[in-house]
Short mmCIF file of C-alpha atoms and ligand atoms in Angstrom, two decimals:
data_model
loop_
_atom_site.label_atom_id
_atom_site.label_comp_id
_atom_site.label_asym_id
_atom_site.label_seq_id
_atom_site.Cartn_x
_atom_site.Cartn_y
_atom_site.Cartn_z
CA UNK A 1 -34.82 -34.79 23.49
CA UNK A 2 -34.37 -33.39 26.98
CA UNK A 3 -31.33 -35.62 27.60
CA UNK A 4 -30.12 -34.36 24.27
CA UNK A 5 -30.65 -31.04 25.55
CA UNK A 6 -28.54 -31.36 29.02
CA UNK A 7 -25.71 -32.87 27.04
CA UNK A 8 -25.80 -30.25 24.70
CA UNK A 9 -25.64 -27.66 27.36
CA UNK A 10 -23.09 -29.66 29.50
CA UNK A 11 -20.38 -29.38 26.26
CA UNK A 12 -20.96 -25.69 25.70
CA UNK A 13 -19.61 -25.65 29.66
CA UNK A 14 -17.12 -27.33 29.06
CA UNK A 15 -15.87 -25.64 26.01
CA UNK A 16 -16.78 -22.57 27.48
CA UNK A 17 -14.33 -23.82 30.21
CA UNK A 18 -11.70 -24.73 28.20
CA UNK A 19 -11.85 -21.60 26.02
CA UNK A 20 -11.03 -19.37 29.09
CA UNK A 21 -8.54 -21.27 30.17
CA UNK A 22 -6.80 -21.20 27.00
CA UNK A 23 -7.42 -17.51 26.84
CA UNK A 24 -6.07 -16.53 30.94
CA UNK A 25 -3.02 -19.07 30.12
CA UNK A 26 -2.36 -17.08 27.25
CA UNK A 27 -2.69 -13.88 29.41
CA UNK A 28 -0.34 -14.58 31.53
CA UNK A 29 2.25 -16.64 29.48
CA UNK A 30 4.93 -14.07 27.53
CA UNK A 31 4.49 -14.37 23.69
CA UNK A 32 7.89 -14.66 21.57
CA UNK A 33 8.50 -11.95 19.09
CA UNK A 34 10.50 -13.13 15.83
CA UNK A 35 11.50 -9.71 13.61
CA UNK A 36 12.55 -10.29 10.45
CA UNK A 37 15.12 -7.66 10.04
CA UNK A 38 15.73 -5.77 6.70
CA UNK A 39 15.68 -7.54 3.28
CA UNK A 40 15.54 -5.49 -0.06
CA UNK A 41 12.47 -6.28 -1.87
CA UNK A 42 9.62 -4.67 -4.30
CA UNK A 43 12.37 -2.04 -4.98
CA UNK A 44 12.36 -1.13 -0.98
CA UNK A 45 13.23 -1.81 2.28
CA UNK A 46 11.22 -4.71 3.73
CA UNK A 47 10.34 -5.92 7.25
CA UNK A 48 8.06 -8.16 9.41
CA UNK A 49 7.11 -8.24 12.81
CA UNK A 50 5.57 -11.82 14.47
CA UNK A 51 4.02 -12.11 18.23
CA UNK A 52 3.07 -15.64 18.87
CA UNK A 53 3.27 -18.21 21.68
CA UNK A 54 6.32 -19.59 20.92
CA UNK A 55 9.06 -18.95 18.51
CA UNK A 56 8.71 -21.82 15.95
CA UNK A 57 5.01 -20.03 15.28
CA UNK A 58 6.29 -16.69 14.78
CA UNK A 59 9.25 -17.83 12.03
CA UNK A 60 6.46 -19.70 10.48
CA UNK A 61 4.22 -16.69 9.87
CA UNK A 62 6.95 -14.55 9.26
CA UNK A 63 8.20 -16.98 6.12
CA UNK A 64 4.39 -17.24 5.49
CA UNK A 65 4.23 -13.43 4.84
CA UNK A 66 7.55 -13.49 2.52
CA UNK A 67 6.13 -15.96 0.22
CA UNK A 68 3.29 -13.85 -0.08
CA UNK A 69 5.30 -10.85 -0.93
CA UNK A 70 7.48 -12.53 -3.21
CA UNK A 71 4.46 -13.94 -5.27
CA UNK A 72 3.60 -10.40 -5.61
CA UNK A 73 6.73 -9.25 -6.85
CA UNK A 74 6.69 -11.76 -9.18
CA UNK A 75 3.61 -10.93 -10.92
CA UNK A 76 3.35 -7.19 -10.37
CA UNK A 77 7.13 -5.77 -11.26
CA UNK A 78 6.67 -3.75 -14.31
CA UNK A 79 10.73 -3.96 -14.24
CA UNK A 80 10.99 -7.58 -14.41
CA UNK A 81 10.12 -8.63 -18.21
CA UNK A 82 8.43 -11.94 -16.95
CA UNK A 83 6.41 -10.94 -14.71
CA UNK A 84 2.47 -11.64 -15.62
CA UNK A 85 2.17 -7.48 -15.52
CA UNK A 86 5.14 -7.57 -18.23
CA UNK A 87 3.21 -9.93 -20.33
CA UNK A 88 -0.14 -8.08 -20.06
CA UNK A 89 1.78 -4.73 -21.08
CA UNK A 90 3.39 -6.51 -24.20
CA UNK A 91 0.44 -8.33 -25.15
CA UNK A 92 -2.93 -6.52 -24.20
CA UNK A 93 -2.96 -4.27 -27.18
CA UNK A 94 -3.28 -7.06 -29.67
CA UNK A 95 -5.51 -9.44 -27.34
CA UNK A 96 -7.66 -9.90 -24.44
CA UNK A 97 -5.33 -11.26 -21.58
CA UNK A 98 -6.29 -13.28 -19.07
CA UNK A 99 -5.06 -12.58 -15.81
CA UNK A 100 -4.73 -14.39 -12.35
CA UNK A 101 -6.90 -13.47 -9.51
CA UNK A 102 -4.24 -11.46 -7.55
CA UNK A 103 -3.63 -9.35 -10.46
CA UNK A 104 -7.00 -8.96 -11.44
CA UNK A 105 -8.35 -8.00 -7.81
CA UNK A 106 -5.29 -4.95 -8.18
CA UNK A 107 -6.71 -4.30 -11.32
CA UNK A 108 -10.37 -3.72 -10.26
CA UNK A 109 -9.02 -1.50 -6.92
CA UNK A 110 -7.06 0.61 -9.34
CA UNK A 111 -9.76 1.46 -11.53
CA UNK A 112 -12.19 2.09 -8.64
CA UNK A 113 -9.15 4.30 -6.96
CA UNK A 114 -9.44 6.62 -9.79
CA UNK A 115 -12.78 6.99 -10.12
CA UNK A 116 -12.95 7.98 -6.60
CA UNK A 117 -9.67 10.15 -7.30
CA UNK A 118 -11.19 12.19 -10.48
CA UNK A 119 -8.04 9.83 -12.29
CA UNK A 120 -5.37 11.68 -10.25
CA UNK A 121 -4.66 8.11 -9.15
CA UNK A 122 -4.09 6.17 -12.27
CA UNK A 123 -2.09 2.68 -13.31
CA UNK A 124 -1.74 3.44 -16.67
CA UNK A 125 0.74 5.89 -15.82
CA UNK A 126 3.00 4.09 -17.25
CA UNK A 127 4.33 5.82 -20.26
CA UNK A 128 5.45 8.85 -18.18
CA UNK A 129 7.07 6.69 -15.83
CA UNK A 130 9.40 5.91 -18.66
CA UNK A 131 9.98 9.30 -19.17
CA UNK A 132 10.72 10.15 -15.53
CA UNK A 133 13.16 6.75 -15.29
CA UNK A 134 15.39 8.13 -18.10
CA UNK A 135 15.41 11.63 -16.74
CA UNK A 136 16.89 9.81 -13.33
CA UNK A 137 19.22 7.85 -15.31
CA UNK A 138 20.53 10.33 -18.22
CA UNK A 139 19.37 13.35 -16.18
CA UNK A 140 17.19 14.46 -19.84
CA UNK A 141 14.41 16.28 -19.47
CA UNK A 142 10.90 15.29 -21.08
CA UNK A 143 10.41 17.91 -23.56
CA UNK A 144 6.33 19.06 -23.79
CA UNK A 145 6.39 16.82 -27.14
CA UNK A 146 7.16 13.70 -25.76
CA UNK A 147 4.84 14.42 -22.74
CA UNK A 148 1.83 15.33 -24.80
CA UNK A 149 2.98 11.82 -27.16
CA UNK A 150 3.04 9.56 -23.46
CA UNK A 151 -0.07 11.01 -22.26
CA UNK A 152 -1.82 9.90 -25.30
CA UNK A 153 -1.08 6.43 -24.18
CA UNK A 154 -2.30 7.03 -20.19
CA UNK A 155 -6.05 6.84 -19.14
CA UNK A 156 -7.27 4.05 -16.89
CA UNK A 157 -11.10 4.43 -19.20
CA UNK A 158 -8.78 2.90 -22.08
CA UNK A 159 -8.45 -0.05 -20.00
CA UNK A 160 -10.81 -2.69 -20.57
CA UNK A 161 -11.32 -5.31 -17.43
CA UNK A 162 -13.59 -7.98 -18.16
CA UNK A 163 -14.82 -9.77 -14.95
CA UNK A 164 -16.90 -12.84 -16.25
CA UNK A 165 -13.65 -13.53 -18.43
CA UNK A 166 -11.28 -12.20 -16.14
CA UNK A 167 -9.64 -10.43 -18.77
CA UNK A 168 -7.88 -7.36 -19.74
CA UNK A 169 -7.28 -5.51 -22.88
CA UNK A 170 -5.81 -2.21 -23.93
CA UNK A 171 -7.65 0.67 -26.20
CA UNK A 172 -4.52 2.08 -27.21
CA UNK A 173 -1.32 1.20 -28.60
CA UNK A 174 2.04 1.31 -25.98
CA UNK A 175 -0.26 1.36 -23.30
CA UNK A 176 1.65 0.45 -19.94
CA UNK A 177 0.59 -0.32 -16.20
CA UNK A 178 2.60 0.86 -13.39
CA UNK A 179 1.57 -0.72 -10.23
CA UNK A 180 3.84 1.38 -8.43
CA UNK A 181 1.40 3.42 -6.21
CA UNK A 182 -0.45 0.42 -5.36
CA UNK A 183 0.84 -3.03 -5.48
CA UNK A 184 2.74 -2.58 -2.33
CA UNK A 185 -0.32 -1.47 -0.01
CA UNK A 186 -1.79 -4.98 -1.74
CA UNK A 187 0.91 -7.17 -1.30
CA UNK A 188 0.67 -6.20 2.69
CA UNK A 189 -2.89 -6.66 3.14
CA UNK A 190 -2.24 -9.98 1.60
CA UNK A 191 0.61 -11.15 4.18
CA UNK A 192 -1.19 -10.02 7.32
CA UNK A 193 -3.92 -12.47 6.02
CA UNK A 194 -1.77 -14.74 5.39
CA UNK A 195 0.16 -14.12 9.08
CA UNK A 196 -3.63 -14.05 10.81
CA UNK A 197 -4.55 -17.37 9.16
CA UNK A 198 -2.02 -18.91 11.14
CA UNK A 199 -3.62 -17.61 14.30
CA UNK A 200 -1.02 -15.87 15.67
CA UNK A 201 -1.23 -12.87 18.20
CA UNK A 202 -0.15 -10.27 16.63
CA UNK A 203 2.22 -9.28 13.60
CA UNK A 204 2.89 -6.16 11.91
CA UNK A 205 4.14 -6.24 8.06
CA UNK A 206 6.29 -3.06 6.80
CA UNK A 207 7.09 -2.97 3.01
CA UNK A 208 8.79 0.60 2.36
CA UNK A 209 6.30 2.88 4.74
CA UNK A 210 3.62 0.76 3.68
CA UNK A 211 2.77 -0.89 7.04
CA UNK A 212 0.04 -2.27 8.68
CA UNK A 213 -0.89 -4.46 11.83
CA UNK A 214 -3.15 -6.71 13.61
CA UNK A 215 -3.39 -8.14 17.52
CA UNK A 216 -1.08 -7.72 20.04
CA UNK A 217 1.86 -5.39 19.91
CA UNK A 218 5.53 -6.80 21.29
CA UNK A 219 5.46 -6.21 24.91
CA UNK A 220 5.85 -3.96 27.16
CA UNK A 221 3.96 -2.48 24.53
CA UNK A 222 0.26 -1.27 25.04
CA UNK A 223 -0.48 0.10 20.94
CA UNK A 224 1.51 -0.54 17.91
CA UNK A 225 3.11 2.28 16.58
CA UNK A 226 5.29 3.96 13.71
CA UNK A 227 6.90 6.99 14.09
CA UNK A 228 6.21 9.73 11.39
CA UNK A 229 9.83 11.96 10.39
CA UNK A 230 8.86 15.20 8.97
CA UNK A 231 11.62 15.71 6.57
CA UNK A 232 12.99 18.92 7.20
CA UNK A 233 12.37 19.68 11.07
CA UNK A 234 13.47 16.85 13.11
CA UNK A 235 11.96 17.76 16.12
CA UNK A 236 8.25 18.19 14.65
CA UNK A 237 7.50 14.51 14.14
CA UNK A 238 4.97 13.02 15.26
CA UNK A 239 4.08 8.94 16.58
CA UNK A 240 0.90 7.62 15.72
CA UNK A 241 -0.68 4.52 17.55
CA UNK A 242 -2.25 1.99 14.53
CA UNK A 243 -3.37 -1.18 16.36
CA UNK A 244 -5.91 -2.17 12.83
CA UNK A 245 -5.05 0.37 10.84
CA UNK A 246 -2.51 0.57 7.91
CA UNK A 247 -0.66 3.49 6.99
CA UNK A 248 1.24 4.65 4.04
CA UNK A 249 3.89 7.43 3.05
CA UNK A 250 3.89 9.35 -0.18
CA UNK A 251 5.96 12.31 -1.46
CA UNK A 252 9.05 10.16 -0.62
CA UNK A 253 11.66 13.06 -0.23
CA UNK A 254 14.32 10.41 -0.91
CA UNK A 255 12.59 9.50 -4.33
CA UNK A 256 12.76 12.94 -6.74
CA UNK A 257 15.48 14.15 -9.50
CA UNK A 258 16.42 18.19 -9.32
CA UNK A 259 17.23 19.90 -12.13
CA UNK A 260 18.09 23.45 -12.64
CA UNK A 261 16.99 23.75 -8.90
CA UNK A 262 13.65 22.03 -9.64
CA UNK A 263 12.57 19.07 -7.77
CA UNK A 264 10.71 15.72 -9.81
CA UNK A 265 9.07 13.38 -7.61
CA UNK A 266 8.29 9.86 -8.93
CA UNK A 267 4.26 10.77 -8.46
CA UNK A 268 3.13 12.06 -12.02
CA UNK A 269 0.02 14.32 -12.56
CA UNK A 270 -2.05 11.91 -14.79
CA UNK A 271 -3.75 14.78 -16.36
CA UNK A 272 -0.89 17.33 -17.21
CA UNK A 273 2.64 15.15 -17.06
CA UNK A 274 4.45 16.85 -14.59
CA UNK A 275 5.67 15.71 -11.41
CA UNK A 276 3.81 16.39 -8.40
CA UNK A 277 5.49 19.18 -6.36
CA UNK A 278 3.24 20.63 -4.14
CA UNK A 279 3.20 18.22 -1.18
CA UNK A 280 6.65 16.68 0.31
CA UNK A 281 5.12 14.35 2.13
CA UNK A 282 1.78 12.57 2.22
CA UNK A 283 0.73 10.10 4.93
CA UNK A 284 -2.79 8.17 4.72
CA UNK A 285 -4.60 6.33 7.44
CA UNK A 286 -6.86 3.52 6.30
CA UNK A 287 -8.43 0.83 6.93
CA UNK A 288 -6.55 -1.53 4.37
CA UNK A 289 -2.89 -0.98 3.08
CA UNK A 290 -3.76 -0.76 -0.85
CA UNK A 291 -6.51 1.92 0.07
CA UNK A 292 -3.83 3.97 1.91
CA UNK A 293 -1.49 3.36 -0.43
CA UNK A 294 -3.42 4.21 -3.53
CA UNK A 295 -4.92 7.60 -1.84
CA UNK A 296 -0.85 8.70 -0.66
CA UNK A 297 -0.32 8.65 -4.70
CA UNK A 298 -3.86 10.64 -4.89
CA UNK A 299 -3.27 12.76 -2.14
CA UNK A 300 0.23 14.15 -3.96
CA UNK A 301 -0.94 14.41 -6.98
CA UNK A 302 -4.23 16.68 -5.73
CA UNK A 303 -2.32 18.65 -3.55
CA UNK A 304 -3.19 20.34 -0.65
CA UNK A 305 -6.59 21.95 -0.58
CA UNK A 306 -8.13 19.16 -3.42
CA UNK A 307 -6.22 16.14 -1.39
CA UNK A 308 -7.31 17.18 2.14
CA UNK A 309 -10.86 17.55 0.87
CA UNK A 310 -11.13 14.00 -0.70
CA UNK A 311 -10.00 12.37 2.29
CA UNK A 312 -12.21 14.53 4.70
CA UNK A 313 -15.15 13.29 2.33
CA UNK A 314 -13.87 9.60 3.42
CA UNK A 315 -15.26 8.66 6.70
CA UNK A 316 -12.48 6.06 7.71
CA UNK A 317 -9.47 7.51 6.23
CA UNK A 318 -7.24 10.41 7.83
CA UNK A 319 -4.25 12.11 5.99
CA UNK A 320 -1.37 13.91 7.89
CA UNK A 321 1.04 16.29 4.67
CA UNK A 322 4.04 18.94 4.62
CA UNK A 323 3.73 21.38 2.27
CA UNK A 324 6.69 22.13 0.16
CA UNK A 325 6.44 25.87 0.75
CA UNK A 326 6.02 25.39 4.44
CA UNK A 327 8.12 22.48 5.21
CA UNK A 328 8.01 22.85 9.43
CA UNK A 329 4.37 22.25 9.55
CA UNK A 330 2.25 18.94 9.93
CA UNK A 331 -1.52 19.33 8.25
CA UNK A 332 -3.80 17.15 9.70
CA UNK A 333 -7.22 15.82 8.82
CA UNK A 334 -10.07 16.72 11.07
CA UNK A 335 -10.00 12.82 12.42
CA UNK A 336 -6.34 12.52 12.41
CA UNK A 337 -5.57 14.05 15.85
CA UNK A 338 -7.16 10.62 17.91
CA UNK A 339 -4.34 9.09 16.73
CA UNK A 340 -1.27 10.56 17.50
CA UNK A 341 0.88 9.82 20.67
CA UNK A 342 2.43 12.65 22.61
P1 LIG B 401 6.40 4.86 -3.27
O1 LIG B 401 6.48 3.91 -4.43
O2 LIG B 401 7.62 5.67 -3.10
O3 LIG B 401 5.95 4.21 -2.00
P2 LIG B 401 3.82 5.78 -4.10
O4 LIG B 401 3.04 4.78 -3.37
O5 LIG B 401 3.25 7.15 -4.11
O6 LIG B 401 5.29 5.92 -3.60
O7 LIG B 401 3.90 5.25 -5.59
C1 LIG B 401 4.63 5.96 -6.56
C2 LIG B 401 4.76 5.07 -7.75
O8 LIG B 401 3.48 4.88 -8.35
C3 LIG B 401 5.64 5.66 -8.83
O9 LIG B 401 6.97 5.23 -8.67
C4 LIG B 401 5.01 5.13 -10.10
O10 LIG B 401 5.45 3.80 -10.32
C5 LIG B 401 3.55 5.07 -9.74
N1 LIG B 401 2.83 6.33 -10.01
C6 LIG B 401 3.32 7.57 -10.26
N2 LIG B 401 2.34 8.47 -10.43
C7 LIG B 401 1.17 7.79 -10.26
C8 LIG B 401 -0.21 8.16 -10.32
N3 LIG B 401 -0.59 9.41 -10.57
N4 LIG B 401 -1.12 7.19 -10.10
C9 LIG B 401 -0.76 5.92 -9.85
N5 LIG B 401 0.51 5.50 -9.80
C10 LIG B 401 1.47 6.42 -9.98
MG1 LIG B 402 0.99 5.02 -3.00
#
């Protein structure tokens, strides 16, 4: 047993050993960084950033990270009549549908988003989506009719997740998901696992403002960081150091339809219809990408003093808005400050 023992011992040196020299060789060596560039994808601009030890291993997680985004696309595009989403919206009404694990997981997080969110975060949005789409194509207004008629048809309680079954089912009839404010913030949680299973340095994944990282930045770099415009006063934006964290932008000032000199953002109040117009832009810290995704669509929709107090109430998650009637000024969460660069 003693022998046993020493031999025992004598391995744990030596793979102790080994260990650290792996880890002082990788010190020293430079990693290779492989970037992606842009590709249009999930109805936005798309990009990836690998850090590995050599270049092969960085194109590898980088092409590991587009599959996974493309598998989301493929079931979660609300657009795309074949998608599994598609088929649960056509179907779910009549019958209990069963759904993959991806979808379900999104599924779950949505529901538990607007619970936390009083509903102002809500999937089932759909219906006055539809509404908003034509008004961006035909430029027609929703009369208060047909928004009364679509919010009959929006609730996320009238959505029925079974999770023995994994199944879904609708309570009403014409019920549609939008996984708009969400699916994203998924899909890149899902390719940085993806990238870290490979056991690469470091990587940073970027779908639309939707961005989040892991390990070692690019060098020279010390942090990885993003850069945060504020819309309508160049010179007051701000750069915020993530390293774990994810981040997400809401409010997109590029994403509205004016009318008559009013403004209609693609965010919809769950509860009354209407566009959400009190916050330009919305930018959540969190620890995951689908949590700070989901809360940027919550965040508009709450506005400013209802928003900032949810996400004060969250210990891990910081929010940095513009107002729409004071467009020059960055609001921060208490906690938001320790990360911003100067
Ligand atoms: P973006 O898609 O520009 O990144 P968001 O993450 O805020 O912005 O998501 C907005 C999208 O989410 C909309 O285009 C729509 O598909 C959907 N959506 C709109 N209002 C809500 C809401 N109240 N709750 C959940 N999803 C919403
Ligand atoms: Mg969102």
């Amino acid at each position: 047993m003693k022998v046993k023992l020493d031999v025992l011992f004598g391995l744990l040196l030596s793979g102790l050993y080994i260990a650290t020299a792996v880890w002082v060789h990788r010190q020293y060596k430079p990693p290779a960084v492989e970037n992606s560039g842009f590709h249009l994808m999930m109805g936005t601009v798309v990009q990836v950033t690998a850090v590995a030890d050599n270049p092969a291993a960085a194109r590898r997680a980088i092409q590991a990270a587009f599959d996974v985004l493309q598998n989301v696309q493929r079931t979660m595009n609300d657009r795309d009549p074949n998608s599994e989403l598609s088929q649960i919206n056509q179907t779910a009404f009549e019958q209990e549908v069963q759904v993959s694990p991806d979808l379900f997981a999104v599924l779950c997080a949505a529901r538990q988003y607007s619970q936390l969110t009083n509903g102002a975060f809500d999937s089932t949005v759909g219906p006055l989506v539809a509404l908003w789409r034509r008004m961006e194509t035909t430029g027609i207004e929703p009369t208060p009719e047909e928004i009364q008629e679509a919010r009959r048809r929006v609730g996320y309680e009238k959505v029925i997740l079974n999770p023995t079954q994994q199944t879904v089912r609708f309570e009403a009839e014409g019920m549609r998901l939008d996984l708009g404010g969400i699916a994203k913030g998924y899909a890149v949680d899902a390719a940085i696992g993806a990238m870290k299973e490979l056991g690469i340095r470091g990587g940073m994944v970027d779908v639309g403002g939707n961005i989040r990282c892991f390990g070692t930045p690019p060098p020279p770099a010390k942090h990885w960081t993003i850069g945060l415009q504020n819309p309508r006063a160049e010179a007051l934006s701000a750069k915020i150091r993530l390293d774990e964290l994810a981040v997400a932008t809401s409010g997109d000032y590029r994403r509205f339809v004016e009318k008559g000199g009013k403004r209609f953002s693609h965010i919809l109040n769950p509860a009354t219809g209407e566009s959400a117009a009190e916050l330009i832009s919305v930018t959540i810290l969190a620890p995951s990408a689908m949590e700070a995704d989901a809360l940027s669509t919550a965040v508009s929709v709450l506005g400013r003093e209802k928003g900032l107090a949810l996400i004060e109430s969250l210990p891990e998650v910081e929010a940095i808005v513009i107002a729409a009637d004071k467009p020059e000024e960055l609001i921060f969460t208490s906690g938001a400050a320790a990360y911003l660069l100067k």
